[in-house]
XYZ file of C-alpha atoms in Angstrom:
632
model
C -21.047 13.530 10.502
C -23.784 15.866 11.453
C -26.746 17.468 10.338
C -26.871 21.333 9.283
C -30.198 23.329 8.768
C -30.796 27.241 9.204
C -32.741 30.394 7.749
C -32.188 33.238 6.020
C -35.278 35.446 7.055
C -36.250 39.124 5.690
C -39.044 39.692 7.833
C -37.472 38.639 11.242
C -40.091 36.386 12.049
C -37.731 33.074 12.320
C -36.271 32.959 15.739
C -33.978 30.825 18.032
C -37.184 28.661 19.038
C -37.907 27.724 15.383
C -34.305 27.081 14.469
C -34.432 24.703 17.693
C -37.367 23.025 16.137
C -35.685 22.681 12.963
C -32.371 20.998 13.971
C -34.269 19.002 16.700
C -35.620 17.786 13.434
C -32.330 16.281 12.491
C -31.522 14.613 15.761
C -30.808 11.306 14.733
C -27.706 12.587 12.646
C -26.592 14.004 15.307
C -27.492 13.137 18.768
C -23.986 13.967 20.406
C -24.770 17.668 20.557
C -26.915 20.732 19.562
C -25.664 23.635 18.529
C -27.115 27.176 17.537
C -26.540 31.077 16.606
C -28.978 33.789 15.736
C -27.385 36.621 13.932
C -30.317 39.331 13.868
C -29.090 42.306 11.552
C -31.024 45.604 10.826
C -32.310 44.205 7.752
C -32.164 39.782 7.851
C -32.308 37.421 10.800
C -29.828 34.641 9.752
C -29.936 31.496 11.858
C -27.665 28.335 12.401
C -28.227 25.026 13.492
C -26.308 21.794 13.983
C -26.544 18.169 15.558
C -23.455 16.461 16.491
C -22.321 13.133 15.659
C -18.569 13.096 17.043
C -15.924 11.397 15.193
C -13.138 13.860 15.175
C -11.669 15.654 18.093
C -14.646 14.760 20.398
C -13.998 17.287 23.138
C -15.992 20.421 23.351
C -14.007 22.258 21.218
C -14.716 20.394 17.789
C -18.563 21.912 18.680
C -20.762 23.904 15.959
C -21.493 26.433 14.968
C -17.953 27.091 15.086
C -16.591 30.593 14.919
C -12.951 31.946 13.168
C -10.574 33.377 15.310
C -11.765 37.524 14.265
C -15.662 36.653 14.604
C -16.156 37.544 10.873
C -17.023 33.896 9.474
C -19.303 31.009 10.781
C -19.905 27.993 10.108
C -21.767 24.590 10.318
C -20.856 21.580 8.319
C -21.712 18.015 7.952
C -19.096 15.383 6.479
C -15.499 14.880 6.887
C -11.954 16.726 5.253
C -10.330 13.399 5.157
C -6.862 15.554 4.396
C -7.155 18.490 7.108
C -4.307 17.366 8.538
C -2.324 18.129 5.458
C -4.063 21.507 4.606
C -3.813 22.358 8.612
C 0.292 21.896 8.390
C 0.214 23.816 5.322
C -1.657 26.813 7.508
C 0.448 26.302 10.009
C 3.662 26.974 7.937
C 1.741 30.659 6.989
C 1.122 31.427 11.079
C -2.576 30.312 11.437
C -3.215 29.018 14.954
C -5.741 26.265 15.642
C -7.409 26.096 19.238
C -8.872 22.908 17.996
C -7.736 19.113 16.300
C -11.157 19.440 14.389
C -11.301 19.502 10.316
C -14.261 22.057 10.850
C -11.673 24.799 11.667
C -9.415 23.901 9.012
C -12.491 24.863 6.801
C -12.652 28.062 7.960
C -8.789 29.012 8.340
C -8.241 27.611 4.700
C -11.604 29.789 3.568
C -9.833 32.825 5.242
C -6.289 32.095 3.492
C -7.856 31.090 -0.004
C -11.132 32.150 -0.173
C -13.620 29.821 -1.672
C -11.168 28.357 -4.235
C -10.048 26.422 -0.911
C -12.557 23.822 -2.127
C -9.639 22.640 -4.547
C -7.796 21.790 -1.720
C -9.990 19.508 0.075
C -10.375 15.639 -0.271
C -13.464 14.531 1.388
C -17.378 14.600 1.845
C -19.474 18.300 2.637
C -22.062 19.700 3.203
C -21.063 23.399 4.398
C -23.410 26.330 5.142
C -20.788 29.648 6.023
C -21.840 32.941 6.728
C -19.142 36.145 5.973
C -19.924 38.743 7.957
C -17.626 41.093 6.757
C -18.509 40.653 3.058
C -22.195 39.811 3.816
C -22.139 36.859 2.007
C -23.576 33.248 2.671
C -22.634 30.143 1.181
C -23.671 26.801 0.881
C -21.313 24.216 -0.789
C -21.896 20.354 -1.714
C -18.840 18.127 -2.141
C -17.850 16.418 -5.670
C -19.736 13.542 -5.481
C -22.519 14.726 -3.379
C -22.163 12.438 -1.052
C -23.853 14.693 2.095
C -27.238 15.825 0.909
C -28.462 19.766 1.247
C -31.470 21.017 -0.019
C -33.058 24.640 -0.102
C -36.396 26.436 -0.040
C -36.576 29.741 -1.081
C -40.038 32.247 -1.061
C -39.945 36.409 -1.422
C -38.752 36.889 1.951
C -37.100 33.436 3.029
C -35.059 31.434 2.986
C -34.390 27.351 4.327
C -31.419 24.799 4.275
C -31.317 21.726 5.610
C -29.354 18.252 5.328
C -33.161 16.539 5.344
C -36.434 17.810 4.168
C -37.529 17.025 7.583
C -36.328 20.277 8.978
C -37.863 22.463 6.759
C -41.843 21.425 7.903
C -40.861 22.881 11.586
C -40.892 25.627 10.326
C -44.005 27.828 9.971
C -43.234 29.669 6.447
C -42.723 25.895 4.786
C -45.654 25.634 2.321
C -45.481 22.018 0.920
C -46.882 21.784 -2.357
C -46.794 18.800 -4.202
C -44.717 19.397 -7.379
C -46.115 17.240 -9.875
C -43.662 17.356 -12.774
C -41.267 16.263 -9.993
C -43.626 13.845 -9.173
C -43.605 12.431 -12.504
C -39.726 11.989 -12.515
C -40.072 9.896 -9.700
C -42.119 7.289 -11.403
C -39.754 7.472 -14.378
C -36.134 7.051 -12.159
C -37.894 5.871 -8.696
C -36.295 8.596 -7.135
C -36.111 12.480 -7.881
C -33.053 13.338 -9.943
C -31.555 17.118 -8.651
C -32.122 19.969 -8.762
C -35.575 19.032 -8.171
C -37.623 18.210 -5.341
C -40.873 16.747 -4.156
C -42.081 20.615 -3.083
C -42.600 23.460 -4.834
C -39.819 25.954 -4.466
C -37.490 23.186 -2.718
C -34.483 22.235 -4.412
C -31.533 20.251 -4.320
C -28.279 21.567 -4.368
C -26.203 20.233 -6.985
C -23.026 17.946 -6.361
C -19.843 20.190 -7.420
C -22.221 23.534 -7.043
C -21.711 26.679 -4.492
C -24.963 28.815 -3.430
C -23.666 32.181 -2.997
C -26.215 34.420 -1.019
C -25.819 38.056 -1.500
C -27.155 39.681 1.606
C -27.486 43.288 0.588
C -29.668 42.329 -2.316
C -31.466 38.998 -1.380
C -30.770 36.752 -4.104
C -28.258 34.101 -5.051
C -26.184 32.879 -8.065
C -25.057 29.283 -8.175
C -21.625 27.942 -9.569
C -20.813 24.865 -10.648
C -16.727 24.415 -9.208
C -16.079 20.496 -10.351
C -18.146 18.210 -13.089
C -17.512 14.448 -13.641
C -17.401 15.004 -17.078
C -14.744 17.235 -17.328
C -12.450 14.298 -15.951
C -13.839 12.272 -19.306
C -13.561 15.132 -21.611
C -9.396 15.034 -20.673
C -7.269 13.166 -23.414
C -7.284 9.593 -22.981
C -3.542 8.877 -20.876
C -0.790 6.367 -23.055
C -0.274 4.184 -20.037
C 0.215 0.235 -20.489
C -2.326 -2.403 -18.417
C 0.412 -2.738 -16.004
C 1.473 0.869 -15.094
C -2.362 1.467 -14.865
C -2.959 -1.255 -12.492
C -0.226 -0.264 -10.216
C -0.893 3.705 -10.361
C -5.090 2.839 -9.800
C -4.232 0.528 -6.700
C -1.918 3.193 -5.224
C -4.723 5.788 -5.542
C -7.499 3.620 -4.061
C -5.208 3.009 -1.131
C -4.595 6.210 -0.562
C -8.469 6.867 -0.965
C -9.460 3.578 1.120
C -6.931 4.911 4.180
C -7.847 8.469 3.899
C -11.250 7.332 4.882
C -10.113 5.075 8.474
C -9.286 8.765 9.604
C -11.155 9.112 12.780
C -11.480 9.456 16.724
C -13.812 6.740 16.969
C -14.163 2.684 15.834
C -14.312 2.307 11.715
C -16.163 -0.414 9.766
C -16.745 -1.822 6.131
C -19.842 -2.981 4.694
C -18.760 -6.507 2.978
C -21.070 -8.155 0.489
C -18.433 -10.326 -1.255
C -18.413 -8.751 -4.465
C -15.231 -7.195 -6.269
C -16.230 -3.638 -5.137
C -16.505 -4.456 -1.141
C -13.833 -6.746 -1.574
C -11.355 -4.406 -3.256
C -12.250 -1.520 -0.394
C -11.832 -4.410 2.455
C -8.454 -6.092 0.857
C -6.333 -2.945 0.657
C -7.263 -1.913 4.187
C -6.075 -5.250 6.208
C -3.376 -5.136 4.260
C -2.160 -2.101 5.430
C -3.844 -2.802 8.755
C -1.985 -4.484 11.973
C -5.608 -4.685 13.709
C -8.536 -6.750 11.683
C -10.615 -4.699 9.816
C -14.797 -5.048 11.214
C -16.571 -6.120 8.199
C -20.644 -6.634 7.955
C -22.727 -8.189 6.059
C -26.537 -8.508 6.158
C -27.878 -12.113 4.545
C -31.670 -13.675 3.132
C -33.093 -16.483 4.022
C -34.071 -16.857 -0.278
C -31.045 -18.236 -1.632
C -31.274 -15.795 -5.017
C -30.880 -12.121 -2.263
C -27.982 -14.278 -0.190
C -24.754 -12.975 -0.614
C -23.652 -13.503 3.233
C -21.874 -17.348 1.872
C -20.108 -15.233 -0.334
C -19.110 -12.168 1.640
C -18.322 -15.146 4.781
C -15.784 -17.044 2.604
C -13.875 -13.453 1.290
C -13.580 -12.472 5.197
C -12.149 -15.309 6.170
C -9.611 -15.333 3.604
C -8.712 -11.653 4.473
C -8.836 -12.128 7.800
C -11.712 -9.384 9.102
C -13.646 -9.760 12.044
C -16.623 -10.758 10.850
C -20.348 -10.089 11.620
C -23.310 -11.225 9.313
C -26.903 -11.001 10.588
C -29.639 -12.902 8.735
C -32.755 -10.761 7.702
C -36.246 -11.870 8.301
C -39.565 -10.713 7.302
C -40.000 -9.890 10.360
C -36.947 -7.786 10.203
C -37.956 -6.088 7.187
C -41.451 -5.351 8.691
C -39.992 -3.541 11.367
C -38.337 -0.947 9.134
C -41.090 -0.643 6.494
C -43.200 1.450 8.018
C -40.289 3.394 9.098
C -39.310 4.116 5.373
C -41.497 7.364 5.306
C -39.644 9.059 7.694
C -36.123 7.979 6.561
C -36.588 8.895 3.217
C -38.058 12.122 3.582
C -39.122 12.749 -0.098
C -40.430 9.658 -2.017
C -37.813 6.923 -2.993
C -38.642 3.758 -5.087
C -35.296 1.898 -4.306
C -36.020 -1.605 -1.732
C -32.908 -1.751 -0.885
C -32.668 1.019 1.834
C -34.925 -1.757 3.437
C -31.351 -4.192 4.246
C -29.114 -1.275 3.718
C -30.967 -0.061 7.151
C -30.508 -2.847 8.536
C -26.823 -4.016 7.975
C -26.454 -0.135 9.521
C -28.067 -0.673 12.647
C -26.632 -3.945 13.156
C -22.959 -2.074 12.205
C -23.959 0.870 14.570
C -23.670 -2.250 17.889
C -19.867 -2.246 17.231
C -18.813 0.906 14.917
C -19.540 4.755 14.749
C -18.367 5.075 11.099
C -18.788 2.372 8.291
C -17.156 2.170 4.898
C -20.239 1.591 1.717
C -18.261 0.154 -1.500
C -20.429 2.152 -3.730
C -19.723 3.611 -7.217
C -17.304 0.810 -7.946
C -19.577 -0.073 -10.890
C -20.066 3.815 -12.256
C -16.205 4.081 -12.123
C -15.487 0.629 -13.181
C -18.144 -0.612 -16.054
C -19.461 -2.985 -13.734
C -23.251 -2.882 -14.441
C -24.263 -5.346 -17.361
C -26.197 -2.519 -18.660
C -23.140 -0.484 -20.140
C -22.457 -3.884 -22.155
C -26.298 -4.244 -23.620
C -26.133 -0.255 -24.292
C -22.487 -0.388 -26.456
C -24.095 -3.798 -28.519
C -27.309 -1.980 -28.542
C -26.181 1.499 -29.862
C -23.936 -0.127 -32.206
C -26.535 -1.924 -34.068
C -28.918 1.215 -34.226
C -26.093 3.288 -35.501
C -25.914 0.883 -38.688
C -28.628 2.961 -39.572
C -28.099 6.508 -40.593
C -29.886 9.439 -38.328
C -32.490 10.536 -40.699
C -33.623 6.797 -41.490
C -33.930 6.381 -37.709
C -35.853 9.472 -36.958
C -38.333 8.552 -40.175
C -38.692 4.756 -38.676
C -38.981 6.382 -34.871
C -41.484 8.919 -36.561
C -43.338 6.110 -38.289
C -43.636 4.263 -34.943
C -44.916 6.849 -33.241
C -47.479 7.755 -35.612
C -48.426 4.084 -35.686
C -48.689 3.915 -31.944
C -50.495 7.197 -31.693
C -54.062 5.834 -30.694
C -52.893 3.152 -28.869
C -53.528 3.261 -25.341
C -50.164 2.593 -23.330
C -50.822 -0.253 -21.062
C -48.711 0.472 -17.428
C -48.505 -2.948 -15.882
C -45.451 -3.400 -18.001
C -42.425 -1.431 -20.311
C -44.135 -0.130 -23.264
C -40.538 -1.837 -25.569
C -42.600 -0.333 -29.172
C -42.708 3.542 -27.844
C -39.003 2.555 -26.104
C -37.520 1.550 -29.684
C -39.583 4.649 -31.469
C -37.915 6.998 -29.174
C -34.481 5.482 -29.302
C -34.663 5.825 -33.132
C -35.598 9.194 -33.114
C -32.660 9.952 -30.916
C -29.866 7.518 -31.641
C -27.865 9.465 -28.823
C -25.636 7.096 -26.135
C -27.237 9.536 -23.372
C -30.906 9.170 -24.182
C -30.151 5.626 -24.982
C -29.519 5.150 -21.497
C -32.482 7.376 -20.012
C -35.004 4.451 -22.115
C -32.599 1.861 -20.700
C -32.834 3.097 -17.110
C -36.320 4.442 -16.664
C -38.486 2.323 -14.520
C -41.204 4.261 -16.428
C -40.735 6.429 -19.418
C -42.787 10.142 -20.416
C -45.597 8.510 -22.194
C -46.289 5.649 -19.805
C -46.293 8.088 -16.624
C -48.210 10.285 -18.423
C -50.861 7.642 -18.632
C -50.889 7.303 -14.839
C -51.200 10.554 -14.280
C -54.680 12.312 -14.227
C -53.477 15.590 -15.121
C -51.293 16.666 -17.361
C -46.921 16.368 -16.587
C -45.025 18.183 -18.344
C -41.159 17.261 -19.251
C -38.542 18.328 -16.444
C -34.881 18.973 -17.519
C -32.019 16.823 -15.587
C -28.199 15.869 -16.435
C -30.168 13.191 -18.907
C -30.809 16.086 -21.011
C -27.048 16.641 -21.444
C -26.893 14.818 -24.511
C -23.004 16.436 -25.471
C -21.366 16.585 -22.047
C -18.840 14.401 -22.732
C -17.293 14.386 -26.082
C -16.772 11.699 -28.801
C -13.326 10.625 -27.410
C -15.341 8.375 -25.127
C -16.716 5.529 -26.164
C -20.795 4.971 -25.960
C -20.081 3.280 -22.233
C -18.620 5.945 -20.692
C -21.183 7.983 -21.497
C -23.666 6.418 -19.441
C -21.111 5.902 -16.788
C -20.646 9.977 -16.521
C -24.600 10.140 -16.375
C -25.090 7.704 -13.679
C -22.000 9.501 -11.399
C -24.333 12.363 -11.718
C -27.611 11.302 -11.472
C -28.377 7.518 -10.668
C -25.318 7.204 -8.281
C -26.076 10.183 -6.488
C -29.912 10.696 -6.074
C -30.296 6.331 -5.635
C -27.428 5.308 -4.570
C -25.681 7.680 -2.439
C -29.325 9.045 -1.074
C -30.003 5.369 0.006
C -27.544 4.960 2.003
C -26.738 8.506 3.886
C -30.337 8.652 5.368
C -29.946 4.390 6.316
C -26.643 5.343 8.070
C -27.708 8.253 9.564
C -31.201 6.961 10.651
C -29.218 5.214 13.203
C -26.873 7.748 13.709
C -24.015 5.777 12.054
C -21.457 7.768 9.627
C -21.206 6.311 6.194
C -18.080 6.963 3.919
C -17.936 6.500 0.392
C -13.769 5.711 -0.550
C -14.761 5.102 -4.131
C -15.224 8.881 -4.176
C -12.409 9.980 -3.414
C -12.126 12.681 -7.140
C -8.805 11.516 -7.369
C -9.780 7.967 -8.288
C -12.454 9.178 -10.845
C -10.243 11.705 -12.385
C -7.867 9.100 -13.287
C -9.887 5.826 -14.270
C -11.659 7.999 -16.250
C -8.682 8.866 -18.363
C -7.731 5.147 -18.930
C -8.175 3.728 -22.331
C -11.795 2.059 -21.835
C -10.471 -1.413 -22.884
C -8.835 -1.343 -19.222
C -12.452 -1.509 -17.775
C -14.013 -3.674 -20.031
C -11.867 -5.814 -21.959
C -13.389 -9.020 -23.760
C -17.251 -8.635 -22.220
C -15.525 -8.552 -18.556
C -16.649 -5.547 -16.783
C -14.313 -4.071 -14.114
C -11.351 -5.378 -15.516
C -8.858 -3.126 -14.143
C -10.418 -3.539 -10.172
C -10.433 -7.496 -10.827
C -6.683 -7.579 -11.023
C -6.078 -5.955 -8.196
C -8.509 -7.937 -6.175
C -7.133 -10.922 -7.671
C -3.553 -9.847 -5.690
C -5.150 -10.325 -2.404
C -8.424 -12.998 -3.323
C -8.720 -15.589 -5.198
C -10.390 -15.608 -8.781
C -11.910 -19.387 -7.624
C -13.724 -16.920 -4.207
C -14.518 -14.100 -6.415
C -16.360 -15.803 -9.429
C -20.033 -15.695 -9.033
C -22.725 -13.806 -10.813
C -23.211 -10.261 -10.034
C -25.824 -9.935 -7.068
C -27.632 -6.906 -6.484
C -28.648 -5.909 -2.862
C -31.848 -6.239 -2.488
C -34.872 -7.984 -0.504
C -37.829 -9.980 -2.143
C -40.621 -7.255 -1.285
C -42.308 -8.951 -4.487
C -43.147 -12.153 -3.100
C -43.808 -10.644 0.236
C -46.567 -7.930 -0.974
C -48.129 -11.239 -2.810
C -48.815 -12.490 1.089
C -47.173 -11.140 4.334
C -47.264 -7.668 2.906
C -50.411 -7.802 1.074
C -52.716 -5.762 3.692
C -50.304 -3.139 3.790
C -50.366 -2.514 0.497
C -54.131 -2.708 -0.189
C -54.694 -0.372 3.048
C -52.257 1.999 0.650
C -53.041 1.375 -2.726
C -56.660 0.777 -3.343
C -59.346 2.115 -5.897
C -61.295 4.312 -3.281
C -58.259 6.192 -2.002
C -56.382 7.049 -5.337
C -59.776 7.861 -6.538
C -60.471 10.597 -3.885
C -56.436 11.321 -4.172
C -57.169 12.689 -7.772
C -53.273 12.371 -8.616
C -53.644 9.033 -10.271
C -55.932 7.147 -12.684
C -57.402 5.059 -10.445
C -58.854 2.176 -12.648
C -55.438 1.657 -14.335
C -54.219 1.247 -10.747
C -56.508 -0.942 -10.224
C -56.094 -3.078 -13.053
C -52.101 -3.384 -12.524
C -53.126 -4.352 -8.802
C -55.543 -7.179 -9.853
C -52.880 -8.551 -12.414
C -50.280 -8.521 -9.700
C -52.652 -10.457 -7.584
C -53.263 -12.740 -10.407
C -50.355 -13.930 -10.879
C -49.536 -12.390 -14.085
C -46.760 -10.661 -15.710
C -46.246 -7.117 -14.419
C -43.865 -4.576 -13.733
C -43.931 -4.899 -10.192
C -41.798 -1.437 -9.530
C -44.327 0.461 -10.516
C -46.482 -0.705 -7.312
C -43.528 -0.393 -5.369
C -43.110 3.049 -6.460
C -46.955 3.500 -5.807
C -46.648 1.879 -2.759
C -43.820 4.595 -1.043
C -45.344 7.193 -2.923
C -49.063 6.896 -0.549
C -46.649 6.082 2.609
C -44.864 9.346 1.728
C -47.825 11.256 1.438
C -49.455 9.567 4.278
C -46.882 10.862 6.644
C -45.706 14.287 4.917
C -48.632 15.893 3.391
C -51.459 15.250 5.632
């Protein structure tokens, strides 16, 4: 685990001191080691730089940038080939020599023996920047899932990468704008669905995408080389309950194992629920050592799942370590939260994600997050709500929905929309206008939809296309469920989810690993007849059956939990200073971004005691922190 920036430069202004700067930038992903290379050609300056976190082959010769055995290719990369061992014998067999044991050079011998269809080969998590010499070509590739973040920032005559927007303000052609629009989807999603980015001209690379730079005419193409929904768009597999249970255990084993590969100690983050649970059962069992499990806990009884995650490792038999969070605790990393999350993000729970990651980071160099059990899975309750609720609109056909949604609309037109809370009558008028699984999910999942950020907004915000746009990705084969659960693996999963907890890992320079994400699980679970997932209102079906082999049903039934911290109460009291010295009527007034008397009025509700959304001062809340640190 590492972290990768560099420059492609057409002036030949960028040089080795500002490619220093930039991966300096990144040090806490990588504090084992620096590396650099300047290639200055006639016509570019190309630079590399890399921070080292060791976890495979440790000795000086897994360092980066690394070169291939001719000179012609080099490369830096950040993640882990959890099967190089396989593709390395295969190499091998075709009289490659390694000088290393490091999955970075089976990157570049399998790049030089396949080209960049190699990708189809690998099983694991990437973020890979390689320069061709010989072809002059440069490439930047994201795995799958997009797990390892990689953004880009391209002007006439340069161009940035980096694992973190961090790097890119160390260096002196940066300009950061504020994009608005992508502004705006941040208050709809609290976070910024890719592409886009906070800055003007900054972007995200896509999960499944290559960048290919051509060098002789300074521009790039991207291609998209693997899509979720392509998995969902397959015919459904004839396979009884019982074959499937036994063929999706085998493949999460194989997943779960594939990520213990390492030079260095391994833990898992347990919470206690089916998804930790399922990752932390199938390891001890094929473990002779115990498994290191961690678990943060709350003092409020409603955010405590340390009881539960307690009573599942002592049934497995894990080595154990739960740590109680305080406000105190919490305190400590708030203020921090700027520079972790480097472009604005609305989700509290990097706050104890942080934190079970530094207090994993005592006793492990590599720790095992159980996420995207529930996109896989049909584990979040609102897949249910979405099949009853698109069921009951579709009793209605299309054109009577879009005259009712029009009728709405037209009916709501001079009404102001009030922001302290979901505007539910503009919700239902767009639904019925759409009647569409995918946009049924976008009203479902927005903290904040169009109209209601546009009436926070001063100016003007126009509409930003994402995957939620993608209305007919995945066909009719699936039901209305699965759907949403192929928008979430591309949007929610990655940009919240995953986000979250890469920059709380690596913020203490501990290497999270995602087994869940393994393609080969998705691409079959996907294919499973949907009944299998969610069969009689129980969500997860399939993954509770196997848990159930190694964990009791009497351990594992509880409500779902979400991981989380009560930030509410504490901005009512501890918190409250911070967030008036943040959000207050004078400074969003001279901001100009903002309406700053409905900001106002949401804050004095809050402080009232009344009903409000209260993500929508959270969201404010990161949103001044972030610009506090980042654009002043």
């Amino acid at each position: 685990m590492c972290g990768i920036t560099g420059f492609i430069d057409f002036t030949g202004s960028s040089d080795a001191a500002v490619l220093t700067q930039m991966a300096d930038a990144l040090l806490h992903r990588g504090p084992d080691h620096s590396g650099h290379e300047i290639f200055s050609e006639n016509d570019f300056t190309l630079g590399l730089g890399f921070r080292r976190l060791s976890i495979i082959d440790l000795s000086p010769l897994g360092h980066q940038p690394m070169f291939s055995g001719d000179g012609n290719l080099c490369i830096i990369f950040n993640g882990e080939i959890y099967n190089y061992k396989e593709i390395r014998a295969e190499l091998e067999k075709e009289n490659f020599r390694f000088k290393s044991y490091s999955d970075t050079e089976v990157i570049l011998n399998a790049y030089m023996r396949w080209g960049i269809s190699c990708l189809k080969k690998f099983i694991g998590m990437f973020a890979i920047a390689l320069y061709d010499k010989a072809r002059r070509k440069f490439f930047l590739i994201r795995d799958r899932a997009g797990v390892k973040p990689l953004f880009y920032y391209r002007n006439n005559q340069q161009f940035l990468f980096a694992s973190e927007l961090k790097a890119f303000h160390r260096h002196p052609s940066f300009r950061k704008e504020l994009n608005d629009d992508a502004l705006g989807l941040y208050f709809q999603h609290g976070y910024i669905p890719a592409p886009h980015c906070i800055f003007k001209n900054t972007f995200k690379l896509l999960p499944g995408h290559i960048l290919e730079f051509n060098l002789d005419e300074n521009n790039f193409s991207l291609e998209k080389y693997w899509d979720v929904t392509d998995a969902y768009n397959q015919p459904k597999l004839k396979i009884d309950f019982e074959e499937a249970r036994k063929e999706t255990e085998k493949i999460l084993a194989s997943a779960f194992l594939y990520r213990m590969v390492a030079d260095v100690p391994v833990g898992v983050f347990l919470s206690g629920g089916y998804d930790s649970t399922a990752v932390t059962a199938l390891l001890q069992k094929n473990s002779t050592e115990k498994i290191k499990t961690f678990t943060i806990g709350f003092h409020e009884e409603k955010f405590n799942e340390a009881k539960y995650a307690k009573e599942v490792a002592e049934h497995l038999g894990t080595e154990h370590t739960s740590y109680e969070c305080t406000y105190s605790d919490a305190f400590e990393i708030l203020p921090k939260l700027p520079d972790i999350y480097d472009e604005p993000f609305g989700d509290h729970s990097g706050i104890p994600t942080t934190l079970v990651s530094k207090i994993a980071r005592q006793h492990v160099k590599v720790a095992l997050s159980a996420d995207a059990g529930d996109e896989i899975f049909c584990g979040y309750t609102k897949y249910i709500k979405a099949k009853k609720y698109f069921t009951l609109l579709n009793m209605f056909p299309s054109v009577i929905g879009a005259l009712a949604g029009n009728a709405l609309k037209l009916f709501l037109r001079d009404s102001g929309t009030e922001i302290s809370s979901p505007d539910k009558k503009r919700r239902l008028a767009n639904l019925l206008q759409h009647l569409n699984p995918v946009y049924a999910s976008r009203m479902i999942s927005q903290a904040m939809i169009e109209e209601e950020v546009q009436q926070l907004f001063r100016n003007k915000i126009n509409h930003t296309a994402t995957f939620f746009d993608e209305e007919d990705a995945v066909n009719d084969s699936n039901s209305t469920a699965e759907h949403i659960m192929a928008l979430d693996y591309k949007t929610y999963m990655v940009d919240d989810i995953l986000q979250k907890v890469d920059r709380a890992t690596m913020s203490v320079s501990l290497e999270g690993r995602e087994p869940f994400l393994d393609q080969r699980v998705i691409e079959f679970v996907a294919r499973l007849p949907f009944e299998y997932k969610l069969k009689n209102g129980v969500s997860k079906y399939i993954l509770r059956q196997i848990v159930h082999q190694y964990v009791p049903e009497k351990i594992m039934s509880r409500p779902k939990m979400g991981f989380s911290v009560p930030v509410e109460e504490w901005c009512q009291h501890e918190l409250k200073d911070l967030l008036l010295t943040y959000v207050n009527q004078d400074k969003i007034s001279q901001e100009g971004i903002f309406d700053s008397k409905k900001v106002t009025q949401l804050l004095k509700k809050y402080f009232a005691g009344e009903k409000v959304d209260f993500q929508r001062i959270w969201f404010l809340l990161m949103f001044e922190m972030w610009r506090e640190k980042w654009m002043k």
